[in-house]
CSV table of C-alpha atoms in Angstrom, one decimal:
chain,number,residue,atom,x,y,z
A,272,MET,CA,0.0,0.0,0.0
A,273,SER,CA,1.1,3.5,-0.5
A,274,GLU,CA,0.5,7.1,-1.5
A,275,PRO,CA,-1.1,10.3,-0.7
A,276,GLN,CA,-4.5,9.6,0.5
A,277,THR,CA,-7.7,11.6,0.2
A,278,THR,CA,-11.1,10.9,1.1
A,279,LYS,CA,-12.3,12.4,-2.3
A,280,PRO,CA,-12.5,10.1,-5.4
A,281,VAL,CA,-9.5,10.2,-7.7
A,282,ALA,CA,-9.2,9.5,-11.4
A,283,LEU,CA,-7.0,6.5,-12.1
A,284,GLU,CA,-4.7,8.7,-14.4
A,285,GLU,CA,-4.0,11.0,-11.5
A,286,THR,CA,-2.6,8.3,-9.3
A,287,SER,CA,1.2,8.0,-8.8
A,288,LEU,CA,1.4,4.8,-10.8
A,289,PHE,CA,1.6,7.0,-14.0
A,290,LYS,CA,4.2,9.4,-12.6
A,291,ASN,CA,6.8,9.9,-15.4
A,292,VAL,CA,4.6,8.2,-18.0
A,293,ARG,CA,4.1,10.4,-21.0
A,294,GLU,CA,0.6,12.1,-21.0
A,295,ASP,CA,-0.3,10.7,-24.5
A,296,MET,CA,0.6,7.2,-23.2
A,297,VAL,CA,-1.3,7.2,-20.0
A,298,GLN,CA,-4.7,6.6,-21.6
A,299,ASP,CA,-3.2,3.5,-23.4
A,300,LEU,CA,-2.3,2.1,-20.0
A,301,ILE,CA,-5.5,3.0,-18.4
A,302,ASP,CA,-7.6,1.2,-20.9
A,303,ARG,CA,-6.1,-2.0,-19.7
A,304,PHE,CA,-7.5,-1.5,-16.3
A,305,ALA,CA,-11.2,-2.6,-15.3
A,306,GLU,CA,-13.3,-0.6,-13.1
A,307,ARG,CA,-14.9,-2.5,-10.2
A,308,PRO,CA,-17.8,-1.0,-8.2
A,309,LEU,CA,-18.3,-2.2,-4.7
A,310,THR,CA,-21.4,-2.6,-2.4
A,311,GLY,CA,-21.3,-2.5,1.3
A,312,ALA,CA,-18.5,-4.0,3.2
A,313,GLU,CA,-17.3,-6.0,0.2
A,314,VAL,CA,-13.9,-7.7,0.3
A,315,VAL,CA,-11.8,-6.8,-2.6
A,316,PHE,CA,-9.1,-9.5,-1.9
A,317,LYS,CA,-8.5,-12.0,0.9
A,318,GLN,CA,-5.4,-12.7,2.9
A,319,GLY,CA,-3.8,-15.9,1.5
A,320,ASP,CA,-5.4,-15.8,-1.9
A,321,PRO,CA,-3.2,-15.9,-4.9
A,322,GLY,CA,-2.4,-12.3,-5.9
A,323,ASP,CA,-3.9,-12.2,-9.4
A,324,PHE,CA,-4.7,-8.6,-9.7
A,325,LEU,CA,-3.4,-5.0,-8.9
A,326,VAL,CA,-5.7,-2.6,-7.1
A,327,VAL,CA,-5.9,1.1,-7.3
A,328,ILE,CA,-8.5,2.6,-5.0
A,329,THR,CA,-10.5,5.4,-6.9
A,330,SER,CA,-13.2,6.0,-4.3
A,331,GLY,CA,-14.4,5.1,-0.9
A,332,GLN,CA,-12.7,4.1,2.4
A,333,PHE,CA,-11.2,0.7,3.0
A,334,ASP,CA,-9.7,-1.3,5.9
A,335,LEU,CA,-6.5,-3.4,5.5
A,336,ILE,CA,-6.7,-6.4,7.9
A,337,ARG,CA,-4.3,-9.2,8.8
A,338,ASN,CA,-5.3,-12.2,10.7
A,339,GLY,CA,-2.6,-13.3,12.9
A,340,ALA,CA,-2.1,-15.7,15.9
A,341,THR,CA,-4.0,-13.3,18.1
A,342,GLY,CA,-6.8,-12.5,15.9
A,343,GLU,CA,-7.7,-9.7,13.4
A,344,VAL,CA,-5.2,-6.8,13.3
A,345,HIS,CA,-6.3,-3.6,11.6
A,346,LEU,CA,-3.2,-2.5,9.6
A,347,ALA,CA,-4.4,0.6,8.0
A,348,GLU,CA,-7.3,2.7,6.8
A,349,LEU,CA,-6.9,3.4,3.1
A,350,GLY,CA,-8.5,5.8,0.7
A,351,PRO,CA,-8.4,6.9,-3.0
A,352,GLY,CA,-5.1,6.9,-4.6
A,353,THR,CA,-3.7,3.8,-2.7
A,354,ILE,CA,-2.0,1.2,-4.9
A,355,LEU,CA,-2.2,-2.4,-3.6
A,356,GLY,CA,-1.3,-5.9,-4.7
A,357,HIS,CA,1.9,-5.1,-6.5
A,358,VAL,CA,4.0,-7.2,-4.2
A,359,SER,CA,2.1,-10.4,-5.0
A,360,LEU,CA,2.3,-9.5,-8.8
A,361,VAL,CA,5.9,-9.1,-8.7
A,362,ASP,CA,6.9,-12.0,-6.5
A,363,GLY,CA,4.0,-14.4,-7.1
A,364,GLY,CA,3.3,-14.8,-3.4
A,365,PRO,CA,-0.1,-14.9,-1.9
A,366,ARG,CA,-2.0,-11.8,-0.4
A,367,SER,CA,-0.5,-10.7,2.8
A,368,ALA,CA,-3.7,-9.1,4.0
A,369,THR,CA,-7.5,-8.6,3.4
A,370,LEU,CA,-8.9,-5.5,1.9
A,371,ARG,CA,-12.4,-4.6,2.7
A,372,ALA,CA,-14.6,-1.7,1.9
A,373,HIS,CA,-16.2,0.4,4.7
A,374,ASP,CA,-19.4,1.0,2.6
A,375,GLY,CA,-19.1,0.7,-1.0
A,376,GLY,CA,-16.6,2.6,-3.3
A,377,SER,CA,-14.7,1.6,-6.4
A,378,VAL,CA,-11.3,0.2,-7.4
A,379,ALA,CA,-9.5,-0.1,-10.6
A,380,THR,CA,-8.0,-3.5,-11.3
A,381,LEU,CA,-5.3,-4.9,-13.5
A,382,ASP,CA,-5.2,-8.5,-14.0
A,383,ARG,CA,-2.0,-10.7,-13.7
A,384,LYS,CA,-1.8,-11.4,-17.3
A,385,THR,CA,-1.9,-7.9,-18.3
A,386,PHE,CA,0.6,-6.9,-15.7
A,387,SER,CA,3.1,-9.5,-16.5
A,388,ALA,CA,2.9,-8.4,-20.2
A,389,LEU,CA,3.5,-4.8,-19.0
A,390,TRP,CA,6.3,-6.0,-16.7
A,391,GLN,CA,8.2,-7.5,-19.6
A,392,ASP,CA,7.3,-4.8,-22.0
A,393,PRO,CA,10.6,-2.9,-23.1
A,394,SER,CA,8.7,0.2,-24.4
A,395,PRO,CA,9.7,3.4,-22.4
A,396,ASP,CA,6.3,4.0,-20.8
A,397,ALA,CA,5.9,0.4,-19.7
A,398,VAL,CA,9.4,0.7,-18.2
A,399,GLN,CA,8.3,3.9,-16.4
A,400,LEU,CA,5.5,2.0,-14.8
A,401,GLN,CA,7.7,-0.9,-13.9
A,402,MET,CA,10.0,1.7,-12.2
A,403,ARG,CA,7.1,3.1,-10.3
A,404,VAL,CA,6.0,-0.3,-9.1
A,405,THR,CA,9.6,-1.1,-8.0
A,406,GLN,CA,9.9,2.3,-6.2
A,407,LEU,CA,6.6,1.6,-4.3
A,408,VAL,CA,8.0,-1.7,-2.9
A,409,ILE,CA,11.2,0.0,-2.0
A,410,GLU,CA,9.4,2.8,-0.2
A,411,GLU,CA,7.3,0.3,1.6
A,412,LEU,CA,10.5,-1.7,2.6
A,413,ARG,CA,11.9,1.4,4.0
A,414,VAL,CA,8.9,2.1,6.2
A,415,ALA,CA,8.8,-1.5,7.4
A,416,ASN,CA,12.5,-1.4,8.2
A,417,ARG,CA,12.0,1.7,10.2
A,418,LYS,CA,9.1,0.1,12.1
A,419,LEU,CA,11.3,-2.8,12.9
A,420,ALA,CA,14.3,-0.7,13.9
A,421,GLY,CA,12.1,1.4,16.1
A,422,LEU,CA,10.7,-1.6,17.7
A,423,LEU,CA,14.0,-2.9,18.5
A,424,ASP,CA,15.2,0.4,19.9
A,425,MET,CA,12.2,0.4,22.4
A,426,PRO,CA,13.0,0.7,26.1
A,427,LEU,CA,11.5,-2.0,28.2
A,428,ALA,CA,9.4,0.5,30.2
A,429,GLU,CA,7.2,1.2,27.1
A,430,THR,CA,3.8,-0.2,27.3
A,431,PRO,CA,2.2,-2.6,24.9
A,432,GLU,CA,0.0,0.2,23.6
A,433,ALA,CA,3.1,2.2,22.7
A,434,ILE,CA,4.5,-0.8,20.8
A,435,GLN,CA,1.1,-1.0,18.9
A,436,ARG,CA,1.4,2.7,18.1
A,437,LEU,CA,4.9,2.1,16.9
A,438,LEU,CA,3.8,-0.8,14.8
A,439,GLY,CA,1.1,1.4,13.3
A,440,VAL,CA,-1.6,-1.1,14.3
A,441,THR,CA,-4.7,-1.1,16.4
A,442,ALA,CA,-5.5,-4.5,17.9
A,443,HIS,CA,-9.1,-5.6,18.0
A,444,ARG,CA,-10.2,-8.2,20.6
B,185,MET,CA,40.0,1.5,-13.4
B,186,GLU,CA,39.9,-0.1,-16.8
B,187,HIS,CA,38.4,-3.7,-17.1
B,188,SER,CA,37.2,-6.0,-19.7
B,189,LYS,CA,35.5,-9.3,-19.9
B,190,GLU,CA,38.8,-10.9,-19.2
B,191,THR,CA,38.7,-9.6,-15.7
B,192,LEU,CA,35.2,-10.3,-15.1
B,193,PRO,CA,34.6,-13.9,-13.4
B,194,THR,CA,32.2,-16.1,-15.1
B,195,PHE,CA,29.8,-16.3,-11.9
B,196,LEU,CA,29.2,-12.6,-12.5
B,197,ILE,CA,28.5,-12.9,-16.1
B,198,ASP,CA,26.3,-15.9,-15.8
B,199,GLY,CA,24.9,-15.3,-12.4
B,200,PRO,CA,21.2,-14.9,-11.5
B,201,LEU,CA,21.4,-11.0,-11.4
B,202,LEU,CA,20.9,-10.6,-15.1
B,203,ARG,CA,19.1,-13.9,-15.8
B,204,GLY,CA,17.4,-14.1,-19.1
B,205,VAL,CA,19.5,-11.4,-20.8
B,206,ALA,CA,21.5,-12.1,-23.9
B,207,ARG,CA,25.2,-12.6,-23.1
B,208,GLU,CA,26.4,-9.7,-25.1
B,209,ASP,CA,24.0,-7.3,-23.2
B,210,ARG,CA,25.2,-8.8,-19.9
B,211,LEU,CA,28.9,-8.1,-20.9
B,212,SER,CA,28.0,-4.7,-22.2
B,213,PHE,CA,26.2,-3.7,-18.9
B,214,LEU,CA,29.0,-5.1,-16.6
B,215,GLU,CA,31.8,-3.7,-18.6
B,216,SER,CA,30.3,-0.2,-18.4
B,217,MET,CA,30.5,-0.4,-14.6
B,218,ASN,CA,33.4,1.2,-12.7
B,219,LEU,CA,35.9,-1.3,-11.0
B,220,GLN,CA,37.5,-0.2,-7.9
B,221,THR,CA,39.6,-2.0,-5.2
B,222,TYR,CA,39.0,-1.2,-1.6
B,223,PRO,CA,41.5,-2.2,1.1
B,224,PRO,CA,40.3,-3.8,4.3
B,225,GLY,CA,38.4,-1.1,6.5
B,226,ASP,CA,37.8,1.2,3.5
B,227,VAL,CA,34.3,2.7,3.6
B,228,LEU,CA,32.2,2.2,0.4
B,229,PHE,CA,29.5,4.6,1.8
B,230,PHE,CA,28.4,5.8,5.2
B,231,GLU,CA,24.9,5.6,6.7
B,232,GLY,CA,23.1,8.8,6.2
B,233,GLU,CA,25.0,9.7,2.9
B,234,LEU,CA,23.1,10.6,-0.1
B,235,GLY,CA,25.0,8.0,-2.5
B,236,ASP,CA,23.1,6.5,-5.3
B,237,GLU,CA,25.4,3.9,-6.8
B,238,LEU,CA,24.8,0.3,-7.0
B,239,PHE,CA,27.7,-2.0,-6.0
B,240,LEU,CA,28.4,-5.5,-7.2
B,241,VAL,CA,31.1,-7.5,-5.4
B,242,VAL,CA,33.6,-9.1,-7.7
B,243,SER,CA,35.9,-10.4,-5.1
B,244,GLY,CA,36.4,-10.0,-1.3
B,245,GLU,CA,33.9,-9.3,1.3
B,246,VAL,CA,31.8,-6.2,2.5
B,247,VAL,CA,30.0,-5.8,5.8
B,248,ILE,CA,26.8,-3.8,6.0
B,249,LEU,CA,26.5,-2.1,9.4
B,250,ASN,CA,23.7,-0.1,11.1
B,251,HIS,CA,24.2,2.4,13.8
B,252,THR,CA,21.3,2.3,16.3
B,253,GLU,CA,21.0,3.9,19.7
B,254,MET,CA,23.2,1.1,21.1
B,255,ASP,CA,26.9,2.1,21.4
B,256,GLU,CA,28.2,-0.7,19.2
B,257,PRO,CA,27.3,-0.7,15.4
B,258,VAL,CA,25.1,-3.7,14.5
B,259,GLU,CA,26.2,-6.0,11.6
B,260,LEU,CA,23.2,-6.4,9.4
B,261,THR,CA,24.7,-8.7,6.8
B,262,ARG,CA,27.8,-9.6,4.7
B,263,ILE,CA,28.1,-9.3,1.0
B,264,LEU,CA,30.2,-11.9,-0.8
B,265,ALA,CA,31.4,-12.1,-4.4
B,266,GLY,CA,28.6,-12.2,-6.9
B,267,ASP,CA,26.1,-10.3,-4.7
B,268,PHE,CA,25.0,-6.7,-5.0
B,269,PHE,CA,24.0,-4.0,-2.5
B,270,GLY,CA,23.0,-0.2,-2.6
B,271,GLU,CA,20.2,-1.1,-5.0
B,272,MET,CA,17.4,0.8,-3.1
B,273,ALA,CA,19.2,4.1,-3.5
B,274,LEU,CA,19.9,3.4,-7.0
B,275,LEU,CA,16.1,3.2,-8.0
B,276,SER,CA,14.6,5.5,-5.2
B,277,PRO,CA,17.1,8.2,-4.0
B,278,ALA,CA,17.3,8.5,-0.1
B,279,PRO,CA,20.1,8.7,2.4
B,280,ARG,CA,21.9,5.4,2.9
B,281,SER,CA,20.2,3.3,5.7
B,282,ALA,CA,23.5,1.6,6.6
B,283,SER,CA,27.2,1.8,6.1
B,284,ALA,CA,29.2,-0.4,3.8
B,285,ILE,CA,32.7,-1.4,4.8
B,286,ALA,CA,35.4,-3.7,3.0
B,287,LEU,CA,36.4,-6.6,5.3
B,288,SER,CA,39.1,-7.9,3.1
B,289,PHE,CA,40.8,-6.6,-0.1
B,290,THR,CA,37.7,-6.1,-2.1
B,291,ASN,CA,37.1,-5.5,-6.0
B,292,ALA,CA,33.6,-4.1,-6.6
B,293,LEU,CA,31.8,-2.8,-9.7
B,294,SER,CA,29.6,0.3,-9.2
B,295,MET,CA,27.2,2.2,-11.3
B,296,PRO,CA,25.6,5.5,-10.5
B,297,ARG,CA,21.9,6.3,-10.8
B,298,ARG,CA,22.3,8.7,-13.6
B,299,GLN,CA,24.2,6.1,-15.7
B,300,TYR,CA,21.8,3.4,-14.8
B,301,LEU,CA,18.7,5.5,-15.9
B,302,ASP,CA,20.4,6.3,-19.1
B,303,ARG,CA,20.9,2.7,-20.0
B,304,LEU,CA,17.2,1.9,-18.8
B,305,GLU,CA,15.7,4.7,-20.8
B,306,GLY,CA,17.8,3.7,-23.7
B,307,GLY,CA,16.2,0.3,-23.7
B,308,ASP,CA,19.1,-1.7,-22.3
B,309,PRO,CA,17.6,-5.2,-21.7
B,310,ALA,CA,20.2,-5.7,-18.8
B,311,ALA,CA,19.1,-2.6,-17.0
B,312,ALA,CA,15.5,-3.7,-17.1
B,313,ALA,CA,16.4,-7.2,-16.0
B,314,LEU,CA,18.4,-5.7,-13.0
B,315,MET,CA,15.4,-3.7,-12.0
B,316,HIS,CA,13.3,-6.7,-12.0
B,317,SER,CA,15.7,-8.7,-9.8
B,318,ILE,CA,15.8,-5.8,-7.3
B,319,ALA,CA,12.0,-5.7,-7.3
B,320,ARG,CA,11.8,-9.3,-6.6
B,321,ARG,CA,14.4,-9.1,-3.9
B,322,VAL,CA,12.8,-6.1,-2.3
B,323,CYS,CA,9.5,-7.8,-2.2
B,324,GLN,CA,11.0,-10.9,-0.4
B,325,ARG,CA,12.6,-8.6,2.2
B,326,LEU,CA,9.3,-6.7,2.6
B,327,ARG,CA,7.5,-9.9,3.3
B,328,ALA,CA,10.3,-11.1,5.8
B,329,THR,CA,10.3,-7.8,7.6
B,330,ASP,CA,6.4,-7.7,7.8
B,331,GLY,CA,6.6,-11.2,9.1
B,332,ARG,CA,9.0,-10.2,11.8
B,333,ILE,CA,7.0,-7.2,12.8
B,334,ASP,CA,3.9,-9.6,13.0
B,335,LEU,CA,5.8,-12.0,15.1
B,336,ILE,CA,6.8,-9.4,17.6
B,337,HIS,CA,3.2,-8.0,17.5
B,338,ASP,CA,1.6,-11.4,18.2
B,339,ALA,CA,4.2,-12.0,21.1
B,340,LEU,CA,3.4,-8.8,22.6
B,341,HIS,CA,-0.3,-8.6,21.9
B,342,GLY,CA,-2.3,-7.7,25.0
B,343,ALA,CA,0.6,-7.8,27.4
B,344,SER,CA,0.5,-5.8,30.5
B,345,SER,CA,3.8,-4.0,31.4
B,346,GLU,CA,4.2,-6.7,34.2
B,347,ASP,CA,4.3,-9.7,31.8
B,348,LEU,CA,6.0,-7.8,28.9
B,349,GLU,CA,9.3,-9.0,30.1
B,350,SER,CA,8.4,-12.6,30.5
B,351,ARG,CA,7.0,-12.6,27.0
B,352,LEU,CA,10.1,-11.1,25.7
B,353,VAL,CA,12.1,-13.9,27.4
B,354,ASN,CA,9.8,-16.3,25.7
B,355,LEU,CA,10.2,-14.6,22.4
B,356,THR,CA,13.9,-14.6,22.5
B,357,GLY,CA,14.5,-17.9,24.6
B,358,ARG,CA,16.8,-15.8,26.8
B,359,ASP,CA,16.6,-14.6,30.3
B,360,GLN,CA,17.2,-10.8,30.1
B,361,THR,CA,17.5,-8.0,32.5
B,362,GLY,CA,17.4,-4.3,31.8
B,363,PRO,CA,16.6,-2.5,28.5
B,364,VAL,CA,20.0,-3.1,26.8
B,365,GLY,CA,19.4,-6.9,27.5
B,366,TRP,CA,16.2,-7.3,25.5
B,367,ARG,CA,17.3,-5.1,22.7
B,368,GLU,CA,20.4,-7.1,22.2
B,369,SER,CA,18.5,-10.3,22.4
B,370,LEU,CA,15.9,-9.2,20.1
B,371,LEU,CA,18.5,-8.0,17.7
B,372,GLN,CA,20.2,-11.3,17.7
B,373,PHE,CA,16.8,-13.1,17.2
B,374,PHE,CA,15.6,-10.9,14.3
B,375,GLY,CA,18.9,-9.4,13.0
B,376,GLY,CA,21.3,-10.5,10.5
B,377,ALA,CA,19.0,-11.2,7.6
């Protein structure tokens, strides 16, 4: 996940995925996405599922949830502009979390076959998109590394609540 | 320093780094890199510096160190011949998150961001393959780091201040006293990936 978040709907072409892609080529890339409207608390993808599509949130608010040994953990509240699912598309691994709408909204999706074709496409605009996806995972790794480093530097006197704050999670019983 | 394919070991040319790329493109990419020798103790870069080169170790050994709040720097990993480092700054400029120091006489190839981007934008298949290798590696590390964070989270979930210490002891399998003790033991438990 990533990116400047708003509560207002965003157009797919305005998201950071197309940063550095030439304007006249953006439309060609956008045409490969499918718009998926959501109803109620619909699940966009489920933890453990094969990661077979990329998601860009275009409207609505969403919860990113992970099921661990101690139950459901709320990882983040996400809004329009957020890009998800790129890690699974790059490494072929399963979904690491569940994405669920608060109450409706919409996402733009790019299926694995189309993503894989773009990933291998040597044209300059496809390469810009590959670079953007790679930069997203690098930025996410930096955030995760800082979280872990911060956690390892915690003094013993800190409370579990503080650890949870540091981890950026709110635990639900 | 001048170098040619004669000085490049086969494991670099045929290694997994540029897998799927035609041999001539692999050679062209590697030969355009800058070869340098670093004596033991030489610093390739310091934590916090704004460097943007990728390094590829040809021979020797490099240690990656992190300065935490603890007095002693923490060894994160060692890079041996055939492996690369500095790849995150190459693709997404930011201060170096750790220092890199030669442990023995080390030959390393390097390529700065500008040169890399010129090759990538010029349609070099080796530059694109390298980006894909880096993306896969970063994804693996991201999953591993998230897993470690989850592990700590699960271990500490719902703990009161009183039983936090015993949970940490369970987590690390060591009896620790004092703040430095648990940090050290967590670092040993999770560190060195």
